[in-house]
Coordinates of C-alpha atoms in Angstrom, one line a residue:
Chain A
X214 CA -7.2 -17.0 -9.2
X215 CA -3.4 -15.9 -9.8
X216 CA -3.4 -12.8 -7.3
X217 CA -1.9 -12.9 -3.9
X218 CA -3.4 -14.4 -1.4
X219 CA -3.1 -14.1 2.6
X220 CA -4.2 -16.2 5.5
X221 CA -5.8 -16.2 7.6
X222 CA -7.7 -13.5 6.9
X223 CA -9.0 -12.8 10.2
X224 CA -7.6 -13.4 13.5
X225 CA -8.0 -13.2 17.0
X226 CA -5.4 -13.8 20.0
X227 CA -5.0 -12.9 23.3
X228 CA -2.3 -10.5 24.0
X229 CA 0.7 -12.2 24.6
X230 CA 0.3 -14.7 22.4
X231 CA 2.6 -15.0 19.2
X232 CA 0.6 -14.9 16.0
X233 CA 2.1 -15.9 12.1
X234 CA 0.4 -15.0 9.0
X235 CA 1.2 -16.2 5.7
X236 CA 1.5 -14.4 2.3
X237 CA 1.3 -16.5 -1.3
X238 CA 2.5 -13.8 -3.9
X239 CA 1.9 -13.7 -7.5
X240 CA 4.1 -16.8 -8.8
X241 CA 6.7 -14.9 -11.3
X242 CA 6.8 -12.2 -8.6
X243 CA 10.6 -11.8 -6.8
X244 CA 9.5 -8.4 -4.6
X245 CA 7.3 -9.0 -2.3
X246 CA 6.2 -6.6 1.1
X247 CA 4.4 -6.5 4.0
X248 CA 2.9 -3.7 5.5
X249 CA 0.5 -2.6 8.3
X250 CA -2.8 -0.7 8.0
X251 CA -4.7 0.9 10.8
X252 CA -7.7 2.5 10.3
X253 CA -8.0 6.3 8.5
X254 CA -4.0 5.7 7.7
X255 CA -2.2 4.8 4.6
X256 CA -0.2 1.1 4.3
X257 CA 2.7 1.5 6.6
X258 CA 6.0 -0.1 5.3
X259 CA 7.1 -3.1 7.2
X260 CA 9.3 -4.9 5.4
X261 CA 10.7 -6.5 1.9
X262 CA 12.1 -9.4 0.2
X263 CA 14.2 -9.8 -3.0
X264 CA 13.5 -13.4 -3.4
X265 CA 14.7 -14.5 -0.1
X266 CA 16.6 -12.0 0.8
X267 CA 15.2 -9.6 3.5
X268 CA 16.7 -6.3 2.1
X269 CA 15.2 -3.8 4.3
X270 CA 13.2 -4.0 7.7
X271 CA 11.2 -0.4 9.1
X272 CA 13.4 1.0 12.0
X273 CA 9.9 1.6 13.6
X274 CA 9.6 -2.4 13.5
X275 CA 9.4 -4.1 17.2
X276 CA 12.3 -7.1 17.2
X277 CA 9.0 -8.8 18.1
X278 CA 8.0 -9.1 14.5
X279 CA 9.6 -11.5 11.8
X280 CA 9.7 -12.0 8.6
X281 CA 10.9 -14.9 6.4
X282 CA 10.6 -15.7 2.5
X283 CA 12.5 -19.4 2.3
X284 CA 12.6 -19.9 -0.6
X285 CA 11.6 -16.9 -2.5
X286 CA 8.2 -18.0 -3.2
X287 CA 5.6 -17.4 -0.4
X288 CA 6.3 -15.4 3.2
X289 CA 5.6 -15.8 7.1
X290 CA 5.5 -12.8 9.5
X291 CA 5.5 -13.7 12.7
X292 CA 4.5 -11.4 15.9
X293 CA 6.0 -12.5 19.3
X294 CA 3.7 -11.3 22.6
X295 CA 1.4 -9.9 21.2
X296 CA 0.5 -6.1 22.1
X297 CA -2.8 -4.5 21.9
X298 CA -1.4 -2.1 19.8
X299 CA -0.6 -4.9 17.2
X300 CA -4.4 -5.3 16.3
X301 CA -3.7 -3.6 12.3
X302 CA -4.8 -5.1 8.8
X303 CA -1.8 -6.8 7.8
X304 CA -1.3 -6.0 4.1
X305 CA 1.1 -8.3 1.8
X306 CA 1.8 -7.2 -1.6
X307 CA 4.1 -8.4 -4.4
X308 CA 5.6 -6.8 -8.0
X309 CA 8.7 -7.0 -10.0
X310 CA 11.7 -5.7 -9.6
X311 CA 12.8 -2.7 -12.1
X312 CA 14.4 0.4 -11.6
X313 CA 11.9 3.1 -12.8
X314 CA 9.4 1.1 -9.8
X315 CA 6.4 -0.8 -10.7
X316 CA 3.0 -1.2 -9.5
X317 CA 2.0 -3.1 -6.4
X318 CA -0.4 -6.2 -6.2
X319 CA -1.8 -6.5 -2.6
X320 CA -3.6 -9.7 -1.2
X321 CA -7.0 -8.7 1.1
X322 CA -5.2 -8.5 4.1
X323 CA -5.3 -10.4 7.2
X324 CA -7.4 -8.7 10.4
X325 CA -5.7 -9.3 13.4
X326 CA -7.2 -8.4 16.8
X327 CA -5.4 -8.8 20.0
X328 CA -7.9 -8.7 23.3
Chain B
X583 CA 10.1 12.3 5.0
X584 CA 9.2 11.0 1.6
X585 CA 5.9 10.3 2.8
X586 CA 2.8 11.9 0.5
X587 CA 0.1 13.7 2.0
X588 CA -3.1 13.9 0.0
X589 CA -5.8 16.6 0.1
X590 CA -8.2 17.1 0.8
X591 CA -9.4 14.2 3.7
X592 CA -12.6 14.0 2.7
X593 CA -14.1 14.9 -0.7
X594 CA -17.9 14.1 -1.2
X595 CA -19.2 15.0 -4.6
X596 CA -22.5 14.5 -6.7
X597 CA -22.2 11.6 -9.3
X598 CA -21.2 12.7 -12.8
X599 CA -19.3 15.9 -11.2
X600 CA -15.2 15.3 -11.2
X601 CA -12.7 14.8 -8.1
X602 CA -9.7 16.2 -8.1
X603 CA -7.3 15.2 -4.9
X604 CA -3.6 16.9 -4.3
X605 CA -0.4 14.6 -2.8
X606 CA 2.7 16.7 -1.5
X607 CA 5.8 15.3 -0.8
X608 CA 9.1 16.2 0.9
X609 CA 11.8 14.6 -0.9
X610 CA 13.4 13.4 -4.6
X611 CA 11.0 10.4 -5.4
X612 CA 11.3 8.3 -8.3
X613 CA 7.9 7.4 -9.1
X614 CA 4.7 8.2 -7.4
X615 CA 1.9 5.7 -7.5
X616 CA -1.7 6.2 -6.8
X617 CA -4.3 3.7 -5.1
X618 CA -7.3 3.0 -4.4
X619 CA -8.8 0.6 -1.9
X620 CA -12.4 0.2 -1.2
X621 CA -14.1 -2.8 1.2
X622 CA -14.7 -4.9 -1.7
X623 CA -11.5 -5.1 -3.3
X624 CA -8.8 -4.0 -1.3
X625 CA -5.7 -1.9 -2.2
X626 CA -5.8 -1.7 -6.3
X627 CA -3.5 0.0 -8.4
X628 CA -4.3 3.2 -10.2
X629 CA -1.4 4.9 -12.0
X630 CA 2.2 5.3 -11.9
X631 CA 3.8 8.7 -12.9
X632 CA 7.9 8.3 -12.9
X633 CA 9.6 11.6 -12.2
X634 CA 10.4 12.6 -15.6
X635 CA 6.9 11.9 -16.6
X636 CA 4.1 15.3 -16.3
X637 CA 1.7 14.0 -17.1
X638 CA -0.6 10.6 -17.5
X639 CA -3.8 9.4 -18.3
X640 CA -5.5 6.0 -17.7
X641 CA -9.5 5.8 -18.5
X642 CA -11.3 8.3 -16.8
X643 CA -8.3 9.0 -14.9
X644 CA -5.8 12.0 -15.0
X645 CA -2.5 12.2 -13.4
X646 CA -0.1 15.4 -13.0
X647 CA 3.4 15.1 -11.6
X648 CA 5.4 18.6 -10.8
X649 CA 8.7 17.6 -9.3
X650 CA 9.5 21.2 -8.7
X651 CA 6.6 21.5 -6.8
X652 CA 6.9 18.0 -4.9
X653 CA 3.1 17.6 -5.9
X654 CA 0.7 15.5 -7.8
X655 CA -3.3 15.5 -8.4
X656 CA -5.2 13.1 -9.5
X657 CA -8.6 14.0 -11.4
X658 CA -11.1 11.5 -11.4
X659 CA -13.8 12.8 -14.6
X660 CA -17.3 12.2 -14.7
X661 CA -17.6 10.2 -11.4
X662 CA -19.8 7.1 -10.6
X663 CA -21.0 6.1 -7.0
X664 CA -18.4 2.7 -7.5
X665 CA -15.8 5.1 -7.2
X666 CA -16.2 5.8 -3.7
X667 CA -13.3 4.8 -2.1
X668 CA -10.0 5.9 -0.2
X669 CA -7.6 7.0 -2.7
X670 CA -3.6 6.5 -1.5
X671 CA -0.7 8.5 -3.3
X672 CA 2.4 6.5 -2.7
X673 CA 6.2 8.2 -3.4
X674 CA 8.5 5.7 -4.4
X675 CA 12.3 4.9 -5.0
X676 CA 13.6 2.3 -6.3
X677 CA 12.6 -0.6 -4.0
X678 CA 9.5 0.6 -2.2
X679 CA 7.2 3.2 -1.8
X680 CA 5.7 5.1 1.3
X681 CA 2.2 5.6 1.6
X682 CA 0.2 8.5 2.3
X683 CA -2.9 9.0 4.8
X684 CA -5.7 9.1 2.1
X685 CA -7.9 10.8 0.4
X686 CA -12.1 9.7 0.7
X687 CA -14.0 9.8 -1.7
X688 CA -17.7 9.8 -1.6
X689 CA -19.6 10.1 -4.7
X690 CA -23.2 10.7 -3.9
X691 CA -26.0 8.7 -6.4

């Protein structure tokens, strides 16, 4: 299977623990996002990557989450102390880059549930 | 905001009827995108519209785009129960796009 993939896909912590999650895009892929889903809402935007470069981070982003693409192929995000408000669907998704926008290809999603 | 916002919420309709659900946006978008996501198979892409596009169809699907308006639809003909889902519209520039709240669909047998 060639689509993105994300693990793990579920996962449990206690709150103040630091969780990371790991997204594999689509291989010829250079965008690739992360977003947040609760339920009954839309994706939220986190975060994207050209290739390794993080171009633009949410301004409703904690400094406890990071994100990292090293060398433009897969991506970590990382949550620091965990909150119970943290406990989303974390969503990655990957596309190309051109300027009239292009569809989205999202991985399943990991469930992370902070107790 | 460039955020969408679909309408209706919640849309249940008899199988073979169509669905028809309405995004409204605030600002100049570049594209707008619509999604679909169901427990099976996650997010999945519909359709893109660009914003000097009106009008688009894929399958059984029909997309309208009226940039004067800041509004989109998207028609769904002669439904079938796998359609039930939560459909996304999602207004884009030219890096990312911003998600609305959903619409549901359920498409009753």
């Amino acid at each position: 299977d060639t689509g993105v993939s994300q693990n793990p896909r579920h996962k449990i912590t206690k709150r103040g623990q630091n969780v990371t999650f790991r997204c594999d895009p689509i291989s010829e892929h250079n965008r690739l996002y992360w977003y947040r889903q609760t339920l009954g809402q839309g994706p939220e935007f986190l975060t994207y990557f050209q290739n390794e470069a993080q171009l633009e981070k949410s301004r409703l982003l904690s400094d406890r989450f990071s994100a990292e693409r090293p060398k433009g192929s897969f991506s970590t995000l990382e949550i620091q102390r965990t909150e119970q408000g943290d406990s989303a669907m974390y969503l990655c998704a990957s596309s190309l880059a051109a300027p009239g926008g292009v569809e989205q290809y999202f991985g399943p999603g990991t469930r992370l549930t902070v107790t | 905001s460039q955020q969408g916002e679909e309408d209706p919420q919640a849309l249940s309709i008899q199988e073979g009827e169509n669905a028809t659900m309405n995004c409204s946006y605030k600002t100049s978008i570049n594209n707008l995108q619509w999604y679909r996501q169901n427990s099976g198979r996650g997010l999945v892409h519909l359709i893109l519209i660009r914003s000097n596009e009106r009008e688009k169809h894929s399958g059984r699907l029909r997309v309208t785009l009226d940039t004067s308006k800041k509004s989109s639809s998207l028609l769904i003909t002669a439904s079938r129960a796998a359609d039930t889902a939560s459909y996304f519209c999602a207004t884009g520039n030219y890096d990312k796009v911003i998600f609305g709240p959903g619409t549901s669909l359920s498409v009753i047998p």
